Coordinates of C-alpha atoms in Angstrom, one line a residue:
M1 CA 17.9 -10.3 6.0
N2 CA 16.5 -11.5 2.7
Y3 CA 18.2 -14.5 1.0
P4 CA 17.3 -15.1 -2.7
F5 CA 15.9 -18.6 -2.5
G6 CA 14.1 -18.4 0.1
R7 CA 14.8 -18.0 3.7
P8 CA 16.7 -21.3 5.1
A9 CA 15.7 -22.6 8.7
T10 CA 19.5 -21.7 9.5
L11 CA 22.0 -19.6 7.6
P12 CA 23.9 -22.0 5.3
T13 CA 27.9 -22.7 6.3
G14 CA 31.1 -24.6 4.7
S15 CA 29.9 -26.2 1.6
T16 CA 26.5 -25.2 1.8
L17 CA 27.7 -21.5 2.0
F18 CA 29.8 -22.2 -0.8
L19 CA 27.1 -24.0 -3.0
W20 CA 24.6 -20.8 -2.0
L21 CA 27.2 -18.2 -3.1
I22 CA 27.7 -20.2 -6.1
S23 CA 24.1 -20.1 -6.9
F24 CA 23.9 -16.2 -5.7
V25 CA 26.9 -15.5 -8.6
S26 CA 24.9 -17.2 -11.1
A27 CA 21.4 -15.7 -10.8
V28 CA 22.8 -11.9 -10.3
G29 CA 24.9 -13.2 -13.7
Q30 CA 21.8 -14.4 -15.2
V31 CA 19.6 -10.9 -14.9
R32 CA 22.9 -9.2 -15.9
E33 CA 23.0 -11.7 -19.0
H34 CA 19.5 -10.5 -20.3
Y35 CA 18.8 -7.2 -18.7
Q36 CA 20.6 -3.5 -18.8
K37 CA 19.8 -1.5 -15.8
F38 CA 18.9 2.2 -15.8
E39 CA 18.8 4.8 -12.8
Y40 CA 16.1 7.4 -13.0
Q41 CA 15.3 10.4 -10.6
I42 CA 11.6 10.8 -11.9
P43 CA 10.1 14.1 -10.9
M44 CA 6.6 14.7 -9.5
R45 CA 4.0 17.1 -10.2
D46 CA 5.2 18.8 -6.9
G47 CA 9.0 19.1 -7.7
V48 CA 10.0 15.7 -5.6
M49 CA 12.1 13.2 -7.4
L50 CA 11.5 9.7 -6.9
Y51 CA 14.5 7.1 -7.3
T52 CA 13.6 4.4 -10.1
A53 CA 15.4 1.3 -11.4
V54 CA 14.0 0.1 -14.8
Y55 CA 16.1 -3.1 -15.7
V56 CA 15.2 -3.5 -20.0
P57 CA 15.7 -6.8 -21.7
R58 CA 19.0 -6.4 -23.7
D59 CA 17.0 -7.5 -26.6
A60 CA 14.2 -5.2 -26.8
S61 CA 14.2 -3.3 -29.8
A62 CA 11.4 -1.1 -32.3
T63 CA 10.6 -4.3 -33.3
K64 CA 10.5 -6.5 -30.3
V65 CA 8.8 -4.2 -27.2
Y66 CA 8.0 -5.2 -23.3
P67 CA 5.5 -4.2 -21.2
F68 CA 6.5 -2.4 -17.8
L69 CA 6.2 -4.4 -14.4
M70 CA 6.6 -2.1 -11.6
Q71 CA 6.8 -2.3 -7.8
R72 CA 6.7 0.8 -5.4
T73 CA 8.4 0.1 -1.8
C74 CA 9.0 1.6 1.4
F75 CA 11.7 -1.1 1.7
G76 CA 14.3 -0.2 -0.6
S77 CA 14.8 -0.9 -4.3
M78 CA 18.6 -2.2 -3.9
P79 CA 20.9 -2.8 -5.0
Y80 CA 22.2 0.5 -5.8
G81 CA 24.0 1.7 -8.5
P82 CA 24.2 1.3 -12.4
D83 CA 26.5 -1.5 -12.3
Q84 CA 24.9 -3.5 -9.6
Y85 CA 22.0 -5.8 -10.4
K86 CA 19.4 -7.6 -8.6
V87 CA 19.6 -11.8 -8.2
A88 CA 15.8 -11.8 -9.7
L89 CA 13.3 -9.8 -11.0
G90 CA 9.7 -9.6 -10.9
P91 CA 7.0 -11.6 -8.5
S92 CA 7.9 -14.8 -9.7
P93 CA 10.4 -16.8 -12.4
A94 CA 8.0 -17.5 -14.6
L95 CA 7.5 -13.6 -15.0
Q96 CA 11.3 -12.7 -15.3
G97 CA 11.3 -15.8 -18.0
D98 CA 8.4 -14.5 -19.9
G99 CA 10.0 -10.8 -20.5
Y100 CA 9.4 -7.8 -19.5
M101 CA 10.5 -3.9 -18.3
F102 CA 11.4 -4.4 -14.7
V103 CA 10.5 -1.1 -12.7
Y104 CA 11.7 -0.8 -9.3
Q105 CA 10.6 2.5 -7.4
D106 CA 11.2 4.1 -3.7
V107 CA 8.2 5.5 -2.5
R108 CA 8.8 9.1 -1.9
G109 CA 10.7 10.2 1.3
R110 CA 12.1 6.5 1.8
W111 CA 15.3 5.5 0.7
A112 CA 17.1 7.2 -2.4
S113 CA 13.9 9.3 -3.1
E114 CA 13.3 12.9 -1.8
G115 CA 10.2 14.0 -0.2
Q116 CA 8.8 13.8 3.1
W117 CA 7.3 9.7 4.2
T118 CA 4.4 8.5 5.8
N119 CA 3.0 5.7 6.7
M120 CA 0.2 4.5 4.6
T121 CA -0.3 7.7 3.0
P122 CA -3.6 9.1 3.4
M123 CA -5.8 9.4 -0.2
V124 CA -6.1 13.3 -0.8
S125 CA -6.1 13.4 -4.8
G126 CA -9.5 12.2 -5.4
L127 CA -10.6 13.5 -8.6
K128 CA -8.4 16.1 -9.3
I129 CA -5.6 13.9 -10.0
N130 CA -5.1 15.5 -13.9
T131 CA -5.8 19.1 -12.8
N132 CA -4.1 19.9 -9.0
R133 CA -0.5 19.8 -9.3
T134 CA -0.3 20.6 -5.1
L135 CA -2.3 17.5 -4.3
V136 CA 0.1 14.7 -4.4
D137 CA -0.8 10.8 -2.6
E138 CA 0.6 7.1 -4.0
S139 CA -1.7 7.7 -6.7
T140 CA -0.2 10.9 -8.0
D141 CA 2.9 9.6 -7.3
T142 CA 2.3 6.4 -9.3
Y143 CA 0.5 8.4 -12.2
D144 CA 3.4 10.7 -13.1
S145 CA 6.2 8.1 -12.5
I146 CA 4.2 5.9 -15.3
D147 CA 3.4 9.0 -17.3
W148 CA 7.7 9.8 -17.3
L149 CA 8.4 6.1 -18.3
L150 CA 6.1 6.1 -21.5
R151 CA 8.0 9.6 -22.5
H152 CA 11.5 8.5 -21.4
V153 CA 12.3 4.8 -22.2
R154 CA 12.1 3.5 -25.0
F155 CA 10.8 0.0 -27.0
H156 CA 7.6 -0.8 -24.3
N157 CA 4.3 -1.7 -25.7
D158 CA 2.2 1.3 -23.7
R159 CA 1.3 -1.1 -21.3
V160 CA 1.9 -0.8 -17.2
G161 CA 1.4 -3.6 -14.8
L162 CA 1.7 -2.9 -10.6
W163 CA 2.5 -5.7 -8.1
G164 CA 3.5 -5.7 -4.7
M165 CA 4.2 -7.7 -1.5
S166 CA 2.9 -6.7 2.0
Y167 CA 3.3 -2.9 2.3
A168 CA 4.2 -2.6 -1.3
G169 CA 0.9 -4.7 -1.8
F170 CA -1.0 -1.2 -0.5
Y171 CA 1.2 1.2 -2.9
A172 CA 0.1 -1.6 -6.0
I173 CA -3.4 -1.1 -4.4
A174 CA -3.0 2.9 -3.8
G175 CA -1.5 3.3 -7.4
S176 CA -4.6 1.8 -9.1
V177 CA -7.1 4.6 -7.7
N178 CA -7.5 7.5 -10.8
A179 CA -5.5 5.1 -12.4
H180 CA -3.6 6.2 -15.4
P181 CA -4.6 4.6 -18.8
A182 CA -1.6 2.8 -19.3
L183 CA -2.2 0.9 -16.2
K184 CA -3.8 -2.3 -17.5
A185 CA -3.5 -4.8 -14.6
S186 CA -2.4 -5.0 -10.2
S187 CA -1.6 -7.4 -8.6
P188 CA -1.9 -6.4 -5.0
Q189 CA -0.2 -9.2 -2.4
A190 CA -0.4 -9.4 0.9
P191 CA -1.7 -5.5 1.0
I192 CA -2.4 -3.8 4.4
A193 CA -5.6 -1.7 3.8
D194 CA -6.5 -0.2 7.7
F195 CA -3.7 -0.2 10.6
F196 CA -6.1 -0.1 12.8
R197 CA -7.3 -3.8 11.8
E198 CA -4.6 -5.3 11.0
D199 CA -0.5 -5.3 11.3
I200 CA 0.1 -3.1 14.1
H201 CA -3.8 -3.8 15.7
H202 CA -5.9 -6.2 15.7
N203 CA -9.4 -4.7 16.2
G204 CA -7.9 -1.8 17.9
A205 CA -5.9 -4.1 20.7
F206 CA -1.8 -3.5 20.0
T207 CA 0.1 -5.7 18.0
Q208 CA 2.7 -6.0 20.9
L209 CA 5.5 -7.9 18.6
A210 CA 5.3 -5.2 15.8
L211 CA 6.8 -3.1 18.4
L212 CA 10.7 -4.4 17.6
A213 CA 9.8 -3.1 14.0
Y214 CA 9.2 0.3 14.9
P215 CA 12.7 1.4 13.9
L216 CA 11.6 0.4 10.5
F217 CA 8.4 2.6 10.2
D218 CA 9.9 5.4 11.4
K219 CA 10.8 8.8 9.5
R220 CA 14.4 9.1 7.6
P221 CA 16.4 11.6 9.7
T222 CA 17.7 13.0 7.1
G223 CA 17.7 13.0 3.0
P224 CA 18.0 10.6 0.2
T225 CA 20.3 7.7 1.4
T226 CA 20.9 4.3 0.4
K227 CA 22.0 2.8 3.8
P228 CA 19.6 1.2 6.4
W229 CA 19.8 4.6 8.9
F230 CA 17.2 2.7 11.3
L231 CA 19.5 0.2 12.1
K232 CA 21.2 2.1 15.1
D233 CA 17.9 2.6 16.3
W234 CA 16.8 -1.1 16.6
I235 CA 15.6 -2.6 20.0
Q236 CA 18.2 -4.8 21.3
T237 CA 16.7 -7.6 23.4
G238 CA 19.4 -9.7 24.2
K239 CA 19.5 -13.6 25.1
Q240 CA 15.9 -13.5 26.8
T241 CA 12.9 -15.7 25.1
E242 CA 10.3 -13.6 23.7
Y243 CA 7.7 -14.0 26.3
G244 CA 10.2 -12.9 29.1
W245 CA 11.5 -9.9 26.9
H246 CA 8.3 -8.6 26.7
I247 CA 6.9 -9.5 30.3
K248 CA 10.1 -7.7 31.7
L249 CA 9.1 -4.6 29.6
G250 CA 6.0 -4.4 31.8
P251 CA 3.5 -1.7 30.5
M252 CA 3.6 -0.5 26.9
A253 CA 4.2 3.0 28.5
N254 CA 7.7 1.6 29.2
A255 CA 8.3 1.6 25.6
Q256 CA 8.9 5.3 25.4
S257 CA 12.3 4.6 26.5
Y258 CA 13.4 2.6 23.7
L259 CA 11.0 5.1 21.2
A260 CA 10.9 8.3 22.3
Q261 CA 12.0 9.6 19.2
N262 CA 9.8 8.0 17.0
V263 CA 7.1 10.0 15.2
F264 CA 5.3 6.8 14.5
W265 CA 5.7 5.3 18.1
Q266 CA 4.3 8.9 19.1
Q267 CA 1.3 8.6 16.7
T268 CA 0.0 5.5 17.5
V269 CA 0.3 6.3 21.6
E270 CA -1.3 9.9 20.5
H271 CA -3.9 8.2 18.9
P272 CA -5.5 5.1 20.4
N273 CA -8.6 5.0 19.2
Y274 CA -9.7 5.0 15.5
D275 CA -9.8 8.9 14.9
T276 CA -9.4 10.8 11.6
F277 CA -5.3 10.1 11.7
W278 CA -6.2 6.2 11.2
Q279 CA -9.3 6.5 9.6
Q280 CA -7.4 8.6 6.7
R281 CA -5.3 5.9 6.1
N282 CA -7.5 3.5 5.5
I283 CA -8.0 2.6 1.5
L284 CA -11.1 0.5 1.1
P285 CA -13.4 3.8 1.1
H286 CA -11.1 5.0 -2.0
L287 CA -11.6 1.9 -4.0
Q288 CA -14.5 2.9 -6.1
N289 CA -14.4 2.4 -10.1
I290 CA -10.9 0.7 -10.2
R291 CA -10.1 0.3 -14.0
P292 CA -6.8 -1.9 -14.0
A293 CA -7.8 -5.9 -13.9
T294 CA -6.8 -6.7 -10.4
L295 CA -5.4 -9.7 -9.1
V296 CA -5.7 -10.2 -4.9
V297 CA -3.5 -12.7 -3.6
G298 CA -2.4 -13.9 0.2
G299 CA -2.0 -16.7 2.3
W300 CA -4.2 -18.3 4.8
F301 CA -1.8 -18.4 7.3
D302 CA -0.6 -14.9 6.9
A303 CA -0.4 -13.7 10.5
E304 CA 0.2 -10.0 8.9
D305 CA -2.0 -9.0 6.3
L306 CA -4.7 -11.6 6.2
Y307 CA -7.3 -8.5 6.9
G308 CA -6.2 -6.4 3.9
T309 CA -5.9 -9.3 1.4
L310 CA -9.7 -10.3 2.1
S311 CA -11.4 -7.1 2.4
I312 CA -9.6 -6.0 -0.5
Y313 CA -11.0 -7.8 -2.8
K314 CA -14.4 -7.8 -1.3
T315 CA -14.5 -4.3 -1.6
L316 CA -13.4 -4.2 -5.5
A317 CA -16.0 -6.8 -6.2
K318 CA -18.7 -4.7 -4.4
N319 CA -17.8 -1.6 -5.9
S320 CA -15.2 -2.0 -8.8
S321 CA -16.5 -4.8 -11.2
A322 CA -14.6 -3.5 -13.9
S323 CA -11.0 -3.9 -12.4
R324 CA -12.7 -7.8 -12.8
P325 CA -11.2 -8.7 -9.2
M326 CA -9.5 -12.2 -8.9
L327 CA -8.3 -13.7 -5.7
V328 CA -5.9 -16.5 -4.4
M329 CA -5.5 -17.6 -0.9
G330 CA -3.3 -20.3 -0.6
P331 CA -1.7 -22.6 2.5
F332 CA 1.3 -20.1 3.0
G333 CA 2.3 -17.4 5.4
H334 CA 3.4 -14.0 4.9
R335 CA 4.7 -14.0 1.3
G336 CA 5.1 -17.8 1.0
W337 CA 3.6 -17.9 -2.8
S338 CA 6.6 -15.7 -3.9
E339 CA 8.7 -18.6 -2.8
E340 CA 9.1 -22.4 -3.8
T341 CA 10.4 -24.4 -1.3
G342 CA 9.8 -28.0 -2.9
H343 CA 7.4 -29.1 0.3
T344 CA 4.8 -27.0 0.9
L345 CA 4.8 -26.5 5.2
H346 CA 3.4 -23.8 7.8
N347 CA 4.7 -25.2 10.8
D348 CA 4.2 -28.7 11.4
L349 CA 1.5 -29.1 8.8
Y350 CA 2.4 -30.6 5.2
F351 CA -0.3 -29.5 2.3
G352 CA 1.2 -30.8 -1.1
D353 CA 4.6 -30.4 -3.3
S354 CA 5.2 -27.4 -5.6
L355 CA 2.0 -24.9 -4.7
A356 CA 3.9 -22.0 -5.1
T357 CA 5.6 -22.7 -8.4
Y358 CA 1.1 -23.7 -9.1
Y359 CA 0.4 -20.4 -8.5
Q360 CA 3.1 -19.1 -10.2
Q361 CA 2.8 -20.3 -14.0
T362 CA -1.0 -21.1 -14.1
I363 CA -2.6 -18.0 -12.7
E364 CA -0.1 -15.1 -11.9
A365 CA 2.1 -15.5 -15.0
P366 CA -1.1 -15.7 -17.5
F367 CA -3.1 -13.0 -15.7
F368 CA -0.2 -10.3 -16.4
H369 CA 0.5 -12.0 -19.8
H370 CA -3.3 -11.3 -21.1
Y371 CA -3.4 -7.8 -19.8
L372 CA 0.3 -6.5 -20.6
K373 CA 0.9 -7.9 -23.8
G374 CA -2.0 -10.3 -24.6
A375 CA -5.6 -9.8 -25.7
G376 CA -6.3 -7.7 -22.6
D377 CA -10.6 -8.1 -22.8
G378 CA -10.9 -9.8 -19.4
K379 CA -11.0 -13.7 -21.2
T380 CA -8.5 -14.9 -19.5
G381 CA -9.7 -18.1 -18.8
L382 CA -8.9 -18.3 -15.1
P383 CA -11.2 -18.3 -12.1
N384 CA -12.3 -15.4 -10.6
V385 CA -11.3 -17.3 -6.8
C386 CA -9.0 -19.9 -6.5
L387 CA -8.7 -20.8 -3.0
F388 CA -6.5 -23.6 -1.3
D389 CA -9.0 -26.1 1.3
T390 CA -6.7 -26.4 4.1
G391 CA -8.0 -29.0 5.5
L392 CA -8.8 -31.5 2.0
K393 CA -5.0 -29.9 1.1
T394 CA -6.7 -29.1 -2.3
W395 CA -7.6 -26.1 -4.9
R396 CA -10.9 -25.3 -5.0
T397 CA -12.8 -22.4 -7.6
F398 CA -15.8 -20.2 -6.9
S399 CA -17.2 -17.5 -9.0
T400 CA -17.4 -15.2 -6.1
W401 CA -16.1 -14.7 -2.5
P402 CA -17.7 -15.4 0.0
A403 CA -19.4 -18.4 -2.1
P404 CA -23.3 -18.5 -1.7
T405 CA -24.5 -20.4 0.5
N406 CA -28.4 -20.8 2.5
H407 CA -26.5 -22.3 5.4
R408 CA -25.2 -21.6 8.4
L409 CA -23.9 -23.9 11.3
R410 CA -24.8 -22.4 14.5
W411 CA -23.1 -23.7 18.1
Y412 CA -23.7 -22.4 21.4
L413 CA -21.1 -22.7 23.8
T414 CA -22.4 -24.9 26.7
S415 CA -21.8 -24.8 30.6
N416 CA -20.6 -28.4 30.4
G417 CA -17.9 -27.6 27.5
Q418 CA -19.9 -28.7 24.4
L419 CA -20.6 -27.1 21.2
S420 CA -24.4 -27.6 20.8
P421 CA -26.0 -26.7 17.8
Q422 CA -29.0 -25.9 20.1
A423 CA -29.5 -23.5 22.7
V424 CA -29.6 -24.8 26.4
T425 CA -32.0 -23.7 29.5
P426 CA -31.8 -22.4 31.7
V427 CA -28.5 -19.9 30.7
R428 CA -25.3 -20.8 33.0
F429 CA -21.9 -19.7 32.8
R430 CA -18.2 -20.8 32.7
E431 CA -15.8 -18.4 34.4
Y432 CA -12.1 -18.3 34.6
V433 CA -9.8 -15.2 36.3
S434 CA -7.4 -13.5 33.9
D435 CA -4.0 -12.3 35.6
P436 CA -2.2 -10.2 33.3
A437 CA 0.7 -10.5 35.2
H438 CA 0.4 -14.2 33.9
P439 CA -1.3 -13.9 30.8
V440 CA -2.0 -16.8 28.5
P441 CA 1.0 -17.0 25.4
Y442 CA 0.2 -17.2 21.9
S443 CA 2.3 -19.9 21.2
E444 CA 4.2 -22.4 23.3
A445 CA 7.6 -21.1 20.9
T446 CA 7.4 -17.5 22.4
L447 CA 8.4 -19.2 25.8
T448 CA 11.6 -20.8 24.3
T449 CA 12.7 -18.5 21.4
E450 CA 14.2 -15.1 21.3
P451 CA 12.1 -12.2 20.0
D452 CA 13.5 -13.2 16.2
F453 CA 9.6 -12.6 15.1
S454 CA 10.1 -17.3 14.6
A455 CA 6.5 -17.6 16.6
L456 CA 4.6 -14.3 14.7
F457 CA 5.1 -16.5 11.6
S458 CA 4.1 -20.2 12.9
Y459 CA 1.4 -19.2 15.2
I460 CA -1.8 -19.2 12.9
S461 CA -1.8 -22.7 12.6
A462 CA 0.2 -24.0 15.3
D463 CA -0.8 -26.8 17.7
Q464 CA -3.2 -25.5 20.7
R465 CA -2.7 -28.1 23.5
F466 CA -0.4 -26.1 25.4
T467 CA -3.3 -24.1 26.2
S468 CA -6.3 -26.2 26.6
K469 CA -5.8 -27.1 29.8
R470 CA -5.5 -23.8 31.2
P471 CA -7.9 -22.6 34.0
D472 CA -7.9 -19.0 32.3
V473 CA -8.9 -21.0 28.5
L474 CA -12.1 -22.0 27.7
T475 CA -12.6 -24.9 26.0
F476 CA -15.3 -26.2 23.8
Q477 CA -15.9 -29.1 21.0
T478 CA -17.9 -31.0 19.1
D479 CA -18.1 -34.7 19.6
P480 CA -16.0 -36.5 16.8
L481 CA -17.7 -35.3 13.3
P482 CA -19.3 -38.3 11.1
E483 CA -18.9 -36.9 7.7
N484 CA -16.6 -33.8 6.5
L485 CA -17.8 -30.1 7.6
T486 CA -16.6 -27.4 5.3
V487 CA -16.6 -24.1 6.4
G488 CA -16.0 -21.1 3.9
G489 CA -16.0 -17.4 4.6
E490 CA -16.1 -15.3 7.9
T491 CA -17.0 -17.0 11.4
Q492 CA -19.6 -15.0 13.6
V493 CA -19.1 -14.8 17.0
R494 CA -21.8 -13.2 19.6
L495 CA -20.1 -14.1 23.3
K496 CA -22.6 -12.9 26.3
V497 CA -20.1 -12.0 29.0
S498 CA -19.2 -10.7 32.2
T499 CA -16.1 -9.1 34.4
T500 CA -15.5 -7.8 37.4
G501 CA -13.2 -5.6 36.1
T502 CA -14.3 -2.4 33.8
D503 CA -12.5 -3.8 30.1
A504 CA -11.4 -7.0 28.7
D505 CA -10.2 -8.2 25.7
W506 CA -12.2 -11.8 24.3
V507 CA -10.1 -13.8 22.0
V508 CA -11.6 -17.0 20.0
K509 CA -9.9 -19.5 18.6
L510 CA -11.4 -22.0 15.8
I511 CA -9.6 -25.2 16.2
D512 CA -9.8 -28.5 14.2
V513 CA -8.9 -31.2 16.6
Y514 CA -7.2 -34.4 14.9
P515 CA -8.1 -38.3 15.6
P516 CA -6.2 -40.0 18.1
D517 CA -5.2 -42.3 14.8
E518 CA -3.7 -39.5 12.9
P519 CA -0.3 -40.9 11.1
N520 CA 2.5 -38.2 11.2
H521 CA 3.8 -37.3 7.5
P522 CA 7.2 -37.5 6.5
Y523 CA 8.0 -34.0 6.3
L524 CA 7.5 -33.0 10.5
P525 CA 10.2 -30.2 11.0
N526 CA 10.4 -31.8 15.1
P527 CA 10.4 -35.6 14.9
K528 CA 9.2 -35.5 18.3
T529 CA 5.7 -34.0 16.9
Q530 CA 2.9 -36.2 16.9
L531 CA -0.2 -35.2 14.9
A532 CA -2.4 -37.9 16.7
N533 CA -4.8 -35.4 18.5
Y534 CA -3.1 -32.2 16.9
Q535 CA -5.3 -29.4 17.9
Q536 CA -4.6 -27.3 15.2
L537 CA -4.9 -23.4 15.0
V538 CA -7.5 -23.0 12.2
R539 CA -8.3 -19.0 12.9
A540 CA -8.6 -16.4 15.3
D541 CA -8.7 -13.3 16.8
V542 CA -9.4 -10.7 19.1
M543 CA -12.1 -7.7 20.3
R544 CA -10.5 -5.5 22.9
G545 CA -13.6 -5.1 24.9
R546 CA -13.3 -1.4 25.4
F547 CA -14.5 -1.1 21.4
R548 CA -16.8 -4.0 21.3
N549 CA -19.6 -0.6 20.2
S550 CA -17.2 1.7 18.6
F551 CA -13.9 1.7 17.0
E552 CA -13.9 5.4 17.7
K553 CA -15.3 5.8 20.7
P554 CA -14.6 3.2 23.6
E555 CA -16.5 3.0 26.6
P556 CA -16.0 0.6 29.7
F557 CA -17.6 -2.3 31.0
T558 CA -20.3 -2.2 34.2
P559 CA -18.9 -4.3 36.6
N560 CA -20.7 -7.9 36.6
Q561 CA -23.3 -7.1 34.2
I562 CA -24.0 -9.3 31.3
T563 CA -22.9 -7.7 28.0
E564 CA -22.8 -8.6 24.4
V565 CA -18.7 -8.7 22.4
A566 CA -19.4 -9.4 19.0
L567 CA -16.6 -9.8 16.4
Q568 CA -15.8 -11.6 13.2
L569 CA -13.0 -14.3 12.6
P570 CA -11.2 -13.6 9.5
D571 CA -12.4 -16.0 6.1
V572 CA -11.0 -19.7 6.1
L573 CA -12.0 -22.4 3.9
H574 CA -11.5 -25.6 5.8
T575 CA -12.7 -28.8 5.9
F576 CA -13.1 -30.4 9.5
K577 CA -12.9 -33.9 8.1
K578 CA -14.8 -37.3 9.8
G579 CA -13.6 -38.3 12.6
H580 CA -12.2 -35.1 13.5
R581 CA -13.7 -32.3 16.0
V582 CA -14.5 -28.9 16.3
M583 CA -12.6 -26.9 19.2
I584 CA -13.8 -23.1 20.0
Q585 CA -11.5 -21.7 22.6
V586 CA -12.0 -18.3 24.9
Q587 CA -9.4 -17.1 26.6
S588 CA -8.7 -13.1 27.4
S589 CA -5.0 -12.5 26.8
W590 CA -2.5 -13.0 23.9
F591 CA 0.4 -12.6 24.9
P592 CA 3.1 -10.8 23.6
L593 CA 0.9 -10.9 20.2
I594 CA -1.3 -8.6 21.8
D595 CA -0.6 -6.4 24.6
R596 CA -1.8 -6.8 27.9
N597 CA -5.0 -5.3 28.3
P598 CA -5.2 -3.5 32.0
Q599 CA -8.8 -4.9 32.9
T600 CA -9.1 -1.4 34.1
F601 CA -10.7 0.7 31.9
V602 CA -8.4 4.0 31.2
E603 CA -8.5 6.6 28.6
N604 CA -5.6 5.5 27.0
S605 CA -4.3 2.3 27.3
Y606 CA -0.9 3.0 25.7
K607 CA -0.5 5.0 29.2
A608 CA -1.7 2.5 31.6
I609 CA 0.7 2.4 34.2
Q610 CA 1.4 -0.8 36.6
A611 CA -1.3 -0.3 39.2
D612 CA -3.9 -0.4 36.4
F613 CA -3.4 -3.7 35.2
K614 CA -5.3 -5.7 37.5
P615 CA -6.7 -9.8 38.0
A616 CA -10.2 -9.6 36.7
R617 CA -12.8 -12.6 37.1
H618 CA -14.7 -13.1 33.6
R619 CA -18.1 -15.2 32.4
L620 CA -19.2 -16.7 29.6
Y621 CA -22.3 -17.6 29.4
S622 CA -24.0 -20.4 27.7
D623 CA -26.3 -18.5 24.7
S624 CA -23.2 -17.3 23.6
I625 CA -22.6 -18.1 19.9
I626 CA -20.3 -19.4 17.0
E627 CA -21.9 -19.4 13.4
V628 CA -20.2 -20.9 10.3
A629 CA -21.1 -20.9 6.8
T630 CA -20.9 -24.2 5.7
L631 CA -20.3 -25.5 1.7
P632 CA -20.4 -28.3 -0.2

């Protein structure tokens, strides 16, 4: 459910509910007072009509013109009806107050728009965008929509901006490819880039928690609608815990009983490897010569679209300098920069006050103002890269990212549990038994909460003490640090492993261990939590072993043969403070965030049966390496 002023910890009741409703009605009234809403069906080049709502400032005139600021989404542009108004417009209050023509459009095949929808629409138009009338994608639909708006809506200044968060972030960056000349600025925020690397996969491993969302991503069974058609197919989990429901589900093949008619699920099952189906849905190869100025925004604690945010910025910086790419990463979860919470928390951790407002007023609003209302010459006075250090809890600016550095710090995972800067000889190993029947939880909350995605939003910074003592988790750490250590960029991992099975997952976690005298901050959500000896997850990811050499051509392990498994943990900017420790954990399940690996190589893991799931003994050798870039 969407809440106009942020998601409260619990639904408001009694007098709180009354005040909340007053605020809701007041906000709608303010939008209605200052904007007039128009609804259109805009024709695309192939004749498909796309529902589009346009909110025009009531004082717009021949002498007072405004730019368009447009969001395209597959999640609906509600409320529908010319007399039904949104609670708020644009990505933030600062922009609503600055004055724009706000445009909301349902992409083809979704909600009130005509046509057929496909997830992560493949780019097919290429450079023929102005001449070929049969090839359509999100780039051509954006182009045609902008062209129509410029010709049919009065009192604009011939400039257009795009923005969107999450899936809408993908549409924002896709619309920037072969862009309409009037498109001057785009802000993809938490954008999806490649479904095989984020959201529903992590390095090819299936994100099992996404299973419950599959009805939302299925095709619409009928034509245009303003009603949520997917609710009838929603998976009912009852009152079980999240962990318990997924354990009871068993192998992923059993999900067929819930999703037998779901087209996207059938596509996922039939494409277990990184084949053409997934490759066509990767936006990154198409980010060449992007012209609109681009502000990429994300959160360090975004459990869904961290990969897309960072990869899109890096690709633009490498291949599209004309887009003047900017990057902002704050201490936020998914979409957290769009909702001011006052005290900025993620899970148990407090990072400061009014950080979302800081971003909105000092970066986002000036960016759009410059390109859509101002000189538009790129001289914004804004930093190219503005990132929040999640250890020191302060903003830092850089000219580019990753920041240039000549110093990389390497640790070896020694057999005595130490992170050592020097290789230790002879090479030894530590081992553990990974049992698919008893997988390692990804979050302590998954053991107590119902399947409502709450643990998914918080696990990425959560305390890891609940796993440190498990026999199927290997823990390594440094001594207390003698001085601050700032880590910036990707973490490179090269594991030397062996297994008695023929397949395995390898989960690597980078953790900040607080000292025993760490004080609590005054805003802890749970007063029983103690930050003394807290083990903050800084970054983690999984590599499905079958894909260690190729995502396109999986291959089994040879039992008991030492094999290298390499992966990269997504970027961080985090200072491990003096007196803290750096910890690395290695494990082979992360459930139910990631589906269980049967540890028996099968052609298609989605079709593995119960008999394929077997315990295996894994060994991790002491010449395994963790390498980070350090910054001053």
